[in-house]
Amino acid sequence: MNFKELQTEQKLRGGYYTPDDLAGFLVRWIARNNPESVLEPSCGDGMFFDQIASNLADPAVTGFEIDGKEASKAFKRAKASGLTRLNVQNDDFLGWAIDALEDKKLRFDAVLGNPPFIRYQYLPPIFQVRAERIFKDLDCKFTKHTNAWVPFILASFALLRPGGRLAMVVPAEIIHITHARSLRAYLGANSRRLVVVDPEELWFSGTLQGAVLLLAEKRHGPRDRAEGLGIHPVRGREFMKADPETVFSAPQAINGKTVQGKWTRALLEPHTRTLLDGLGEEKSVRRFDDVAEVDVGIVTGANKFFLVEDDTVQRFGLEKWAHPMFGRSEHCPGVIYDEAQHRANAAKGNPTNFVWFQHTSVEESPTGKAYIQQGEQEQLHTRYKCRIRKPWYAVPSVYATEVGMLKRSHNAPRLILNRLHAYTTDTAYRVRVKEGTANQLVFSFVNALTALSAELEGRHYGCGVLELVPSEIERLLIPMPTKIKASLGSLDKAIRSLSMDMVLERQSRIILGAIGLPVSEQDELMNSWKKLRDRRHRVSSGAA
Ligand SMILES: C[S@@+](CC[C@H](N)C(=O)[O-])C[C@H]1O[C@@H](n2cnc3c(N)ncnc32)[C@H](O)[C@@H]1O
């Protein structure tokens, strides 16, 4: 569902409202500074206003809401709850913020809210221009992959006075999503202390995203000590009964690497972070790009045409051009792709043949020509990837590597020894071994340390599946003990028959044991991997 016209009105304006108790908790946290002025950049029907009236001493409240009906509900609600110094505007917050940022005298004691979740491409053009301008004005790197909530938080935080507090419900992906990198860096550089309250369960039903609470206190200036970021995991809603200040000071905050890059590291216990840093310095633990090179798989531009079952090959007489190919995890359930696996896939009727027309001589063959014409009838030659090459049916960059890796995994990523020298689609990567043997690399890759570093480096979307892009794979930590026998056959069997938890534990004993890591630390890595994997699995909903 990527088409704007198919999105509901509620989704297009990001109209999911904050539950009362969460709003109350956030308001009580900002109350500590007795704010005189409060900003709510996207106030919806005014949920936060009730809570402001109950917990603060009638501050001056500025609110924005793009939807006229909701803005008027919010205004009435605020009035009815007793707030007297109100400025609720039925307008775009980003447009207003651009001017407000220039007026250095206009700064707020606190910002509250739950900014809209709207992909950049769905924003009206004028809002797109304004979003980009906010990044530029704050010297933050802009990307079109951004989402409305990012410039909303950037502008809101920038509009705080030094020492002011921002308390918001934000998408859980703030912790790791690549497009929010400049937001994380900006918050990291300008906060005295930042805390993310990370729930074990979903707070909103039917929304696009898992949500977390972001509590950020602005630094007074470069000399003000910055504590960095802490993540506070919570289960249930009990935590809201505690003093919000206790929650804010609960997690040990970390600075440095964490605040600059993904915040995922802050989900780990401090001891585990130290353990990981230490392992990163070990000689026997390598970065993936020291030992191998990653490249994307083959981009056909029309997989249904170029990747077909045996039946199609026979029907069109394409034997001459058919080559083995794989790319889906169910086609390689273990760590070895060989003739037997290939035949098993073909017997199930899976598309296992890559139809590769290397040169135009195919047009002299009646069978090849007929197949190409069928593709043209289906207008495949007009598709972007096909029409930019000549002839459209000649797929470029066709080569196979000894090792492959699927882009996505449910539990932990694994490498696949490509004994058949099969080709791989763009759902897989091609891996060239630079050091050691392919067997060693595939075997050593399956262990708790590498699985944990994949959770820290990778990304996941609504469905909870882990995805790694080449630059993230290059940073993975992989233990490479020299004195072990890489029994790939038994690993392959284990992966096919046991749970990933059991396989990782078994492999960790062998591989991490061989580099001298005590069992207690192997278990620590294992438990941290499970924690992050489970968290990824639960941040899933009926996301678009
Ligand atoms: C996630 S809802 C949150 C509403 C309210 N803050 C709450 O927490 O219950 C986001 C709100 O932002 C509003 N919105 C979307 N784009 C906006 C814009 N450019 N300026 C101001 N409000 C906007 C939506 O209409 C929606 O009511």
Coordinates of C-alpha atoms and ligand atoms in Angstrom, one line a residue:
M1 CA 0.0 0.0 0.0
N2 CA 2.2 2.8 -1.2
F3 CA -0.3 4.8 -3.1
K4 CA -1.3 8.1 -1.6
E5 CA -4.9 7.8 -2.8
L6 CA -5.4 4.5 -0.9
Q7 CA -4.4 6.0 2.4
T8 CA -7.2 7.0 4.8
E9 CA -7.7 10.6 5.8
Q10 CA -6.6 9.7 9.4
K11 CA -3.3 8.2 8.1
L12 CA -2.6 11.1 5.8
R13 CA -2.7 13.6 8.6
G14 CA -1.2 11.2 11.2
G15 CA -4.3 11.6 13.4
Y16 CA -3.8 9.1 16.2
Y17 CA -4.4 10.6 19.6
T18 CA -2.5 10.1 22.8
P19 CA -4.2 8.2 25.7
D20 CA -5.0 10.2 28.7
D21 CA -2.6 8.6 31.1
L22 CA 0.4 9.0 28.8
A23 CA -0.4 12.6 28.2
G24 CA -0.7 13.1 32.0
F25 CA 2.7 11.5 32.7
L26 CA 4.4 13.7 30.1
V27 CA 2.7 16.9 31.5
R28 CA 3.8 16.0 35.0
W29 CA 7.4 15.6 33.8
I30 CA 7.5 19.1 32.4
A31 CA 5.7 20.5 35.5
R32 CA 8.9 20.3 37.5
N33 CA 10.2 23.5 35.8
N34 CA 6.9 25.4 36.4
P35 CA 6.6 26.3 32.7
E36 CA 5.2 29.7 31.9
S37 CA 4.9 28.9 28.2
V38 CA 4.0 25.6 26.5
L39 CA 4.0 24.7 22.8
E40 CA 1.8 21.8 21.4
P41 CA 2.8 21.7 17.7
S42 CA 0.1 19.3 16.5
C43 CA -2.7 19.3 19.1
G44 CA -5.4 17.2 17.5
D45 CA -8.6 17.5 19.6
G46 CA -6.6 18.8 22.6
M47 CA -5.8 15.8 24.7
F48 CA -2.8 17.5 26.2
F49 CA -4.7 20.7 27.1
D50 CA -6.9 18.9 29.7
Q51 CA -3.7 17.6 31.4
I52 CA -2.0 21.0 31.2
A53 CA -5.0 22.5 33.0
S54 CA -5.0 19.9 35.7
N55 CA -1.2 19.9 36.4
L56 CA 0.2 23.3 35.5
A57 CA -0.6 26.9 36.8
D58 CA -2.4 28.2 33.7
P59 CA 0.7 28.7 31.4
A60 CA 0.5 30.5 28.1
V61 CA -0.4 27.7 25.6
T62 CA 0.4 27.9 21.9
G63 CA -1.1 25.1 19.8
F64 CA -1.3 24.2 16.1
E65 CA -3.6 21.8 14.3
I66 CA -4.0 21.5 10.6
D67 CA -7.5 20.1 10.7
G68 CA -10.1 22.9 11.2
K69 CA -12.7 20.8 13.1
E70 CA -10.1 19.3 15.4
A71 CA -8.5 22.7 16.0
S72 CA -11.8 24.1 17.1
K73 CA -12.5 21.1 19.3
A74 CA -9.1 21.6 20.9
F75 CA -9.8 25.3 21.6
K76 CA -13.2 24.6 23.2
R77 CA -11.7 21.8 25.3
A78 CA -8.9 24.0 26.5
K79 CA -11.3 26.8 27.4
A80 CA -13.6 24.4 29.2
S81 CA -10.7 23.0 31.2
G82 CA -9.9 26.4 32.5
L83 CA -6.9 27.5 30.5
T84 CA -7.0 31.3 29.9
R85 CA -3.9 32.2 28.0
L86 CA -4.6 30.4 24.7
N87 CA -3.4 30.7 21.2
V88 CA -4.7 27.7 19.1
Q89 CA -4.0 28.1 15.4
N90 CA -5.6 26.1 12.7
D91 CA -2.5 26.2 10.6
D92 CA 0.6 24.3 9.6
F93 CA 3.1 24.2 12.4
L94 CA 6.2 23.8 10.2
G95 CA 5.4 27.0 8.2
W96 CA 5.0 28.9 11.5
A97 CA 8.1 27.4 13.0
I98 CA 10.3 28.7 10.2
D99 CA 9.5 32.3 11.1
A100 CA 9.5 31.6 14.8
L101 CA 13.0 30.1 14.7
E102 CA 14.3 33.4 13.4
D103 CA 12.8 35.4 16.2
K104 CA 15.3 34.5 18.9
K105 CA 13.1 36.1 21.6
L106 CA 10.3 33.6 21.0
R107 CA 11.2 30.5 23.0
F108 CA 9.1 28.1 25.1
D109 CA 9.7 26.6 28.5
A110 CA 8.2 23.3 27.4
V111 CA 7.0 21.4 24.4
L112 CA 4.4 18.6 24.5
G113 CA 2.8 16.5 21.9
N114 CA 2.7 13.5 19.6
P115 CA 3.8 14.7 16.2
P116 CA 2.1 13.3 13.0
F117 CA 3.5 10.2 11.3
I118 CA 3.3 11.0 7.6
R119 CA 5.8 9.9 5.0
Y120 CA 7.6 12.8 3.2
Q121 CA 6.2 11.7 -0.2
Y122 CA 2.6 12.0 1.1
L123 CA 3.1 15.5 2.4
P124 CA 1.6 18.3 0.2
P125 CA 4.4 19.9 -1.8
I126 CA 4.4 23.1 0.2
F127 CA 4.9 21.1 3.5
Q128 CA 7.7 19.2 1.8
V129 CA 9.5 22.5 1.1
R130 CA 9.0 23.6 4.7
A131 CA 10.2 20.3 6.1
E132 CA 13.4 20.6 4.1
R133 CA 13.8 24.2 5.2
I134 CA 13.7 23.2 8.9
F135 CA 16.5 20.8 8.4
K136 CA 18.5 23.4 6.5
D137 CA 17.9 26.2 9.1
L138 CA 19.2 23.9 11.9
D139 CA 22.2 22.7 9.9
C140 CA 20.8 19.1 9.8
K141 CA 21.3 16.8 6.9
F142 CA 18.1 16.4 5.0
T143 CA 16.8 13.3 3.2
K144 CA 13.6 12.6 1.2
H145 CA 13.2 9.4 3.2
T146 CA 12.2 11.5 6.2
N147 CA 8.8 11.5 7.9
A148 CA 6.8 14.5 9.2
W149 CA 7.6 13.6 12.9
V150 CA 11.3 14.3 12.3
P151 CA 11.1 18.0 11.3
F152 CA 8.3 18.4 13.9
I153 CA 10.7 17.3 16.7
L154 CA 13.6 19.2 15.3
A155 CA 11.7 22.5 15.2
S156 CA 9.9 21.9 18.5
F157 CA 13.2 21.2 20.3
A158 CA 14.9 24.2 18.6
L159 CA 12.1 26.4 19.9
L160 CA 12.8 25.5 23.5
R161 CA 14.7 27.9 25.7
P162 CA 17.9 26.6 27.3
G163 CA 16.9 24.3 30.2
G164 CA 13.5 23.8 28.7
R165 CA 11.9 20.4 28.4
L166 CA 10.4 18.4 25.5
A167 CA 8.1 15.5 26.3
M168 CA 6.6 13.7 23.4
V169 CA 5.1 10.4 22.2
V170 CA 7.2 9.5 19.2
P171 CA 7.6 6.5 16.8
A172 CA 9.8 3.7 18.3
E173 CA 11.8 3.8 15.1
I174 CA 13.5 7.0 16.4
I175 CA 16.0 4.7 18.0
H176 CA 17.3 3.2 14.8
I177 CA 15.8 4.5 11.6
T178 CA 18.5 5.8 9.2
H179 CA 16.5 8.8 8.1
A180 CA 16.4 10.1 11.7
R181 CA 20.2 10.1 12.1
S182 CA 20.5 13.9 11.9
L183 CA 17.6 14.3 14.4
R184 CA 19.4 11.9 16.8
A185 CA 22.7 13.8 16.4
Y186 CA 20.9 17.2 16.9
L187 CA 19.2 16.0 20.1
G188 CA 22.4 14.4 21.3
A189 CA 24.4 17.5 20.8
N190 CA 21.9 19.9 22.4
S191 CA 20.4 18.0 25.3
R192 CA 21.6 17.9 28.8
R193 CA 19.9 14.6 29.3
L194 CA 17.8 12.5 27.0
V195 CA 15.6 9.5 28.0
V196 CA 13.5 7.2 25.9
V197 CA 10.8 5.3 27.8
D198 CA 10.5 2.0 25.8
P199 CA 7.4 -0.1 26.5
E200 CA 7.3 -3.8 26.1
E201 CA 3.9 -3.7 24.5
L202 CA 2.1 -1.5 21.9
W203 CA 0.3 1.5 23.3
F204 CA -1.8 2.3 20.3
S205 CA -3.9 -0.2 18.4
G206 CA -4.4 0.2 14.7
T207 CA -1.6 2.8 14.3
L208 CA 1.3 2.6 12.0
Q209 CA 4.0 2.3 14.5
G210 CA 5.1 1.2 17.9
A211 CA 5.6 4.3 20.1
V212 CA 8.1 5.4 22.8
L213 CA 8.2 8.5 25.1
L214 CA 10.9 11.0 24.4
L215 CA 12.0 13.2 27.4
A216 CA 14.7 15.7 26.5
E217 CA 16.0 18.6 28.5
K218 CA 17.9 21.2 26.6
R219 CA 21.4 22.2 27.5
H220 CA 22.1 25.7 28.7
G221 CA 25.1 25.8 26.3
P222 CA 28.3 24.0 25.3
R223 CA 29.7 24.3 28.9
D224 CA 26.6 22.6 30.4
R225 CA 27.5 19.0 31.2
A226 CA 25.8 16.6 28.7
E227 CA 24.9 13.3 30.2
G228 CA 23.8 11.7 26.9
L229 CA 21.1 9.1 26.4
G230 CA 19.4 6.5 28.5
I231 CA 16.7 4.0 27.5
H232 CA 14.3 3.0 30.2
P233 CA 12.3 -0.2 29.4
V234 CA 8.8 -0.5 31.0
R235 CA 6.2 -3.2 31.2
G236 CA 2.6 -2.3 31.4
R237 CA 1.4 1.2 32.5
E238 CA 2.4 0.9 36.2
F239 CA 5.4 3.2 35.6
M240 CA 3.1 6.2 35.2
K241 CA 2.2 6.0 38.8
A242 CA 5.8 6.8 39.7
D243 CA 7.2 10.4 39.9
P244 CA 8.2 11.1 36.3
E245 CA 11.5 12.6 37.6
T246 CA 12.4 9.1 39.0
V247 CA 11.8 7.6 35.6
F248 CA 13.9 10.3 33.9
S249 CA 16.8 9.7 36.2
A250 CA 16.5 5.9 36.2
P251 CA 18.5 4.7 33.2
Q252 CA 22.3 5.1 33.2
A253 CA 22.9 7.5 30.3
I254 CA 25.6 7.0 27.8
N255 CA 27.3 9.4 25.5
G256 CA 29.8 9.1 22.6
K257 CA 29.1 6.6 19.9
T258 CA 25.6 6.0 21.0
V259 CA 24.3 9.5 20.7
Q260 CA 25.9 10.0 17.4
G261 CA 24.7 6.9 15.6
K262 CA 21.8 4.6 16.2
W263 CA 20.5 4.6 19.8
T264 CA 20.1 0.8 19.8
R265 CA 23.2 0.4 21.9
A266 CA 21.5 2.2 24.8
L267 CA 19.1 -0.8 25.0
L268 CA 22.0 -2.9 26.3
E269 CA 23.2 -3.1 29.9
P270 CA 26.3 -1.0 30.5
H271 CA 28.3 -4.1 31.2
T272 CA 27.4 -5.6 27.9
R273 CA 28.3 -2.4 26.1
T274 CA 31.7 -2.6 27.7
L275 CA 32.0 -6.3 26.8
L276 CA 31.2 -5.5 23.1
D277 CA 33.7 -2.6 23.0
G278 CA 36.3 -4.9 24.4
L279 CA 35.5 -7.7 21.9
G280 CA 35.7 -5.1 19.1
E281 CA 39.4 -4.6 20.0
E282 CA 40.2 -8.3 20.1
K283 CA 42.5 -9.6 17.3
S284 CA 40.3 -12.7 16.8
V285 CA 37.2 -10.6 16.3
R286 CA 37.0 -8.9 12.9
R287 CA 34.7 -6.4 11.2
F288 CA 32.9 -8.1 8.4
D289 CA 34.5 -5.9 5.8
D290 CA 38.0 -7.0 6.9
V291 CA 37.2 -10.6 5.9
A292 CA 34.7 -10.3 3.1
E293 CA 33.1 -8.0 0.5
V294 CA 29.4 -7.5 0.1
D295 CA 27.6 -6.6 -3.1
V296 CA 23.9 -6.5 -4.0
G297 CA 22.3 -9.4 -5.9
I298 CA 21.1 -9.4 -9.5
V299 CA 18.5 -6.8 -10.4
T300 CA 16.4 -8.2 -13.1
G301 CA 13.7 -5.5 -13.2
A302 CA 11.0 -8.1 -13.7
N303 CA 11.5 -11.2 -11.5
K304 CA 8.3 -12.9 -12.7
F305 CA 9.7 -12.9 -16.2
F306 CA 13.4 -13.7 -15.5
L307 CA 12.9 -16.1 -12.5
V308 CA 10.7 -19.0 -13.4
E309 CA 9.7 -22.6 -12.6
D310 CA 10.8 -25.6 -14.6
D311 CA 7.4 -25.7 -16.2
T312 CA 7.9 -22.3 -17.9
V313 CA 11.4 -23.3 -19.0
Q314 CA 10.0 -26.5 -20.7
R315 CA 6.9 -24.8 -22.2
F316 CA 8.9 -22.1 -23.9
G317 CA 12.0 -24.2 -24.6
L318 CA 14.3 -22.0 -22.6
E319 CA 16.7 -24.7 -21.4
K320 CA 19.7 -23.0 -23.1
W321 CA 19.2 -19.8 -21.1
A322 CA 18.1 -21.3 -17.8
H323 CA 20.5 -21.1 -14.8
P324 CA 20.0 -22.0 -11.1
M325 CA 19.0 -19.1 -8.9
F326 CA 17.8 -18.5 -5.3
G327 CA 16.8 -15.5 -3.2
R328 CA 14.2 -16.4 -0.7
S329 CA 14.7 -17.8 2.8
E330 CA 12.3 -20.7 2.3
H331 CA 14.4 -21.8 -0.7
C332 CA 17.5 -22.1 1.5
P333 CA 16.5 -23.2 4.9
G334 CA 20.1 -24.1 6.0
V335 CA 23.5 -22.7 5.3
I336 CA 24.3 -24.8 2.2
Y337 CA 22.8 -24.3 -1.2
D338 CA 23.6 -27.4 -3.3
E339 CA 22.2 -29.6 -6.0
A340 CA 20.0 -31.5 -3.6
Q341 CA 18.4 -28.2 -2.2
H342 CA 18.0 -26.9 -5.7
R343 CA 16.2 -30.0 -6.9
A344 CA 14.0 -30.0 -3.8
N345 CA 13.0 -26.4 -4.6
A346 CA 12.3 -27.2 -8.2
A347 CA 10.2 -30.3 -7.2
K348 CA 8.0 -28.0 -5.1
G349 CA 7.4 -25.9 -8.2
N350 CA 9.4 -22.9 -7.0
P351 CA 10.9 -20.5 -9.5
T352 CA 14.5 -21.7 -9.5
N353 CA 15.6 -20.8 -13.0
F354 CA 17.2 -17.5 -14.0
V355 CA 16.5 -16.8 -17.6
W356 CA 19.6 -15.1 -18.8
F357 CA 19.7 -13.9 -22.4
Q358 CA 23.4 -12.9 -22.6
H359 CA 23.3 -11.5 -26.1
T360 CA 21.0 -10.6 -28.9
S361 CA 21.6 -13.9 -30.7
V362 CA 18.5 -15.1 -28.7
E363 CA 16.4 -13.2 -31.2
E364 CA 17.5 -15.7 -33.9
S365 CA 15.9 -18.5 -31.9
P366 CA 12.1 -18.9 -32.4
T367 CA 11.6 -20.0 -28.8
G368 CA 13.7 -17.3 -27.2
K369 CA 12.1 -14.7 -29.5
A370 CA 8.6 -15.9 -28.5
Y371 CA 9.4 -15.6 -24.8
I372 CA 10.8 -12.0 -25.3
Q373 CA 7.7 -11.1 -27.3
Q374 CA 5.5 -12.3 -24.5
G375 CA 7.4 -10.0 -22.1
E376 CA 6.8 -7.1 -24.4
Q377 CA 3.1 -7.8 -24.6
E378 CA 3.1 -7.5 -20.8
Q379 CA 4.9 -4.1 -21.3
L380 CA 7.9 -5.3 -19.3
H381 CA 10.3 -3.5 -21.7
T382 CA 8.8 -0.2 -20.5
R383 CA 9.6 -0.8 -16.8
Y384 CA 12.2 1.5 -15.5
K385 CA 15.0 -1.0 -14.8
C386 CA 14.4 -2.7 -18.2
R387 CA 14.0 0.3 -20.4
I388 CA 17.3 1.9 -19.3
R389 CA 19.3 -1.0 -20.6
K390 CA 19.8 -2.3 -24.2
P391 CA 18.3 -4.7 -25.1
W392 CA 15.8 -4.6 -22.3
Y393 CA 16.0 -8.3 -21.7
A394 CA 19.8 -8.4 -21.2
V395 CA 20.2 -8.4 -17.4
P396 CA 23.5 -6.7 -16.3
S397 CA 26.0 -7.6 -13.6
V398 CA 25.4 -11.3 -13.7
Y399 CA 27.9 -13.3 -11.6
A400 CA 27.7 -15.7 -8.8
T401 CA 29.7 -15.8 -5.6
E402 CA 30.8 -18.6 -3.3
V403 CA 28.8 -17.2 -0.5
G404 CA 25.3 -15.5 -0.4
M405 CA 23.3 -13.8 2.3
L406 CA 19.6 -13.0 2.5
K407 CA 18.8 -9.4 3.0
R408 CA 16.1 -10.1 5.6
S409 CA 15.8 -12.5 8.5
H410 CA 13.2 -13.2 11.1
N411 CA 15.7 -14.2 13.9
A412 CA 19.3 -13.9 13.0
P413 CA 21.0 -13.4 9.6
R414 CA 23.1 -16.3 8.2
L415 CA 25.4 -16.7 5.3
I416 CA 24.9 -19.4 2.7
L417 CA 27.6 -21.5 1.1
N418 CA 26.7 -21.5 -2.6
R419 CA 28.0 -24.8 -3.6
L420 CA 26.0 -24.8 -6.8
H421 CA 27.3 -21.4 -7.9
A422 CA 23.7 -20.4 -8.3
Y423 CA 22.8 -16.8 -9.1
T424 CA 21.0 -14.7 -6.5
T425 CA 18.2 -12.1 -6.9
D426 CA 18.3 -8.7 -5.3
T427 CA 16.7 -10.2 -2.2
A428 CA 20.1 -11.5 -1.4
Y429 CA 23.7 -10.2 -1.3
R430 CA 26.7 -11.6 -3.0
V431 CA 29.6 -12.1 -0.7
R432 CA 33.3 -12.5 -1.7
V433 CA 35.6 -14.0 0.8
K434 CA 38.8 -11.9 1.4
E435 CA 40.4 -13.8 4.2
G436 CA 40.2 -17.5 5.2
T437 CA 37.8 -19.9 3.5
A438 CA 34.2 -19.7 2.6
N439 CA 33.5 -22.6 4.9
Q440 CA 35.1 -20.8 7.8
L441 CA 33.2 -17.6 7.1
V442 CA 29.8 -19.2 6.9
F443 CA 30.4 -21.3 10.0
S444 CA 31.8 -18.5 12.1
F445 CA 29.1 -16.1 11.2
V446 CA 26.5 -18.0 13.3
N447 CA 27.1 -17.0 16.9
A448 CA 25.7 -14.7 19.6
L449 CA 28.2 -11.9 19.0
T450 CA 27.5 -11.5 15.3
A451 CA 23.7 -11.9 15.9
L452 CA 23.8 -9.2 18.5
S453 CA 25.9 -6.9 16.3
A454 CA 23.3 -7.4 13.5
E455 CA 20.5 -6.3 15.9
L456 CA 22.6 -3.2 16.7
E457 CA 23.5 -2.3 13.2
G458 CA 20.4 -3.4 11.2
R459 CA 17.0 -1.9 10.8
H460 CA 13.5 -3.1 11.0
Y461 CA 10.1 -1.9 9.9
G462 CA 6.5 -2.4 11.0
C463 CA 6.6 -6.2 10.4
G464 CA 9.5 -6.8 12.8
V465 CA 11.8 -8.4 10.2
L466 CA 15.5 -7.5 10.5
E467 CA 17.1 -6.1 7.4
L468 CA 20.7 -5.3 6.8
V469 CA 22.1 -3.1 4.0
P470 CA 25.7 -3.6 2.8
S471 CA 27.2 -0.7 4.9
E472 CA 25.6 -2.3 8.0
I473 CA 26.9 -5.8 7.1
E474 CA 30.4 -4.4 6.7
R475 CA 30.3 -3.2 10.4
L476 CA 29.2 -6.6 11.9
L477 CA 31.5 -8.2 14.4
I478 CA 32.6 -11.7 13.5
P479 CA 34.8 -13.9 15.6
M480 CA 37.3 -15.8 13.4
P481 CA 39.0 -18.4 15.5
T482 CA 41.8 -20.2 13.6
K483 CA 41.8 -23.5 15.4
I484 CA 38.3 -24.9 14.9
K485 CA 37.0 -27.3 12.5
A486 CA 34.2 -25.7 10.5
S487 CA 31.7 -28.6 10.3
L488 CA 29.2 -26.9 8.0
G489 CA 27.2 -30.1 7.4
S490 CA 26.2 -30.4 11.0
L491 CA 25.5 -26.6 11.2
D492 CA 23.3 -26.9 8.1
K493 CA 21.4 -29.8 9.7
A494 CA 21.0 -28.0 13.0
I495 CA 19.6 -24.8 11.4
R496 CA 17.1 -26.9 9.5
S497 CA 15.9 -28.8 12.6
L498 CA 16.5 -26.7 15.7
S499 CA 15.4 -23.2 16.9
M500 CA 17.7 -20.3 16.2
D501 CA 18.2 -19.9 19.9
M502 CA 19.5 -23.4 20.3
V503 CA 21.7 -23.1 17.2
L504 CA 23.2 -19.8 18.4
E505 CA 23.9 -21.2 21.8
R506 CA 25.6 -24.3 20.4
Q507 CA 27.7 -22.3 17.9
S508 CA 28.6 -19.7 20.5
R509 CA 30.1 -22.5 22.7
I510 CA 32.3 -23.5 19.8
I511 CA 33.3 -20.2 18.2
L512 CA 33.2 -17.8 21.1
G513 CA 34.7 -20.5 23.3
A514 CA 37.6 -20.9 20.9
I515 CA 38.4 -17.2 21.1
G516 CA 38.6 -17.6 24.9
L517 CA 35.3 -16.0 25.9
P518 CA 34.0 -17.5 29.2
V519 CA 30.6 -19.1 29.2
S520 CA 29.1 -16.4 31.4
E521 CA 30.0 -13.8 28.8
Q522 CA 28.7 -16.0 25.9
D523 CA 25.4 -16.2 27.8
E524 CA 25.4 -12.4 28.3
L525 CA 25.7 -11.9 24.6
M526 CA 23.1 -14.5 23.9
N527 CA 20.6 -12.9 26.4
S528 CA 21.2 -9.5 25.0
W529 CA 20.6 -10.8 21.5
K530 CA 17.3 -12.4 22.6
K531 CA 16.2 -9.2 24.3
L532 CA 16.8 -7.1 21.2
R533 CA 15.3 -9.8 18.9
D534 CA 12.1 -10.0 21.0
R535 CA 11.8 -6.2 21.1
R536 CA 12.1 -6.1 17.3
H537 CA 9.4 -8.8 17.0
R538 CA 7.0 -7.0 19.3
V539 CA 7.3 -3.5 17.6
S540 CA 5.0 -4.7 14.9
S541 CA 1.4 -4.0 14.1
G542 CA -0.7 -3.8 11.0
A543 CA 1.8 -1.3 9.7
A544 CA 1.7 0.0 6.1
Ligands
LIG1 C1 -0.6 11.9 16.2 S1 -1.8 13.2 16.2 C2 -1.6 13.8 17.8 C3 -2.7 14.7 18.3 C4 -2.5 15.2 19.7 N1 -1.2 15.9 19.8 C5 -2.5 14.0 20.7 O1 -1.4 13.7 21.1 O2 -3.5 13.5 20.9 C6 -1.1 14.3 15.1 C7 -1.9 15.5 14.8 O3 -1.1 16.4 13.9 C8 -2.0 17.1 13.0 N2 -1.2 17.6 11.9 C9 -0.8 16.9 10.8 N3 0.0 17.8 10.1 C10 0.1 18.9 10.7 C11 0.7 20.2 10.4 N4 1.4 20.3 9.3 N5 0.6 21.2 11.3 C12 -0.1 21.0 12.5 N6 -0.8 19.9 12.8 C13 -0.7 18.8 11.9 C14 -3.0 16.0 12.7 O4 -4.2 16.5 12.1 C15 -3.2 15.2 14.0 O5 -4.3 15.8 14.7

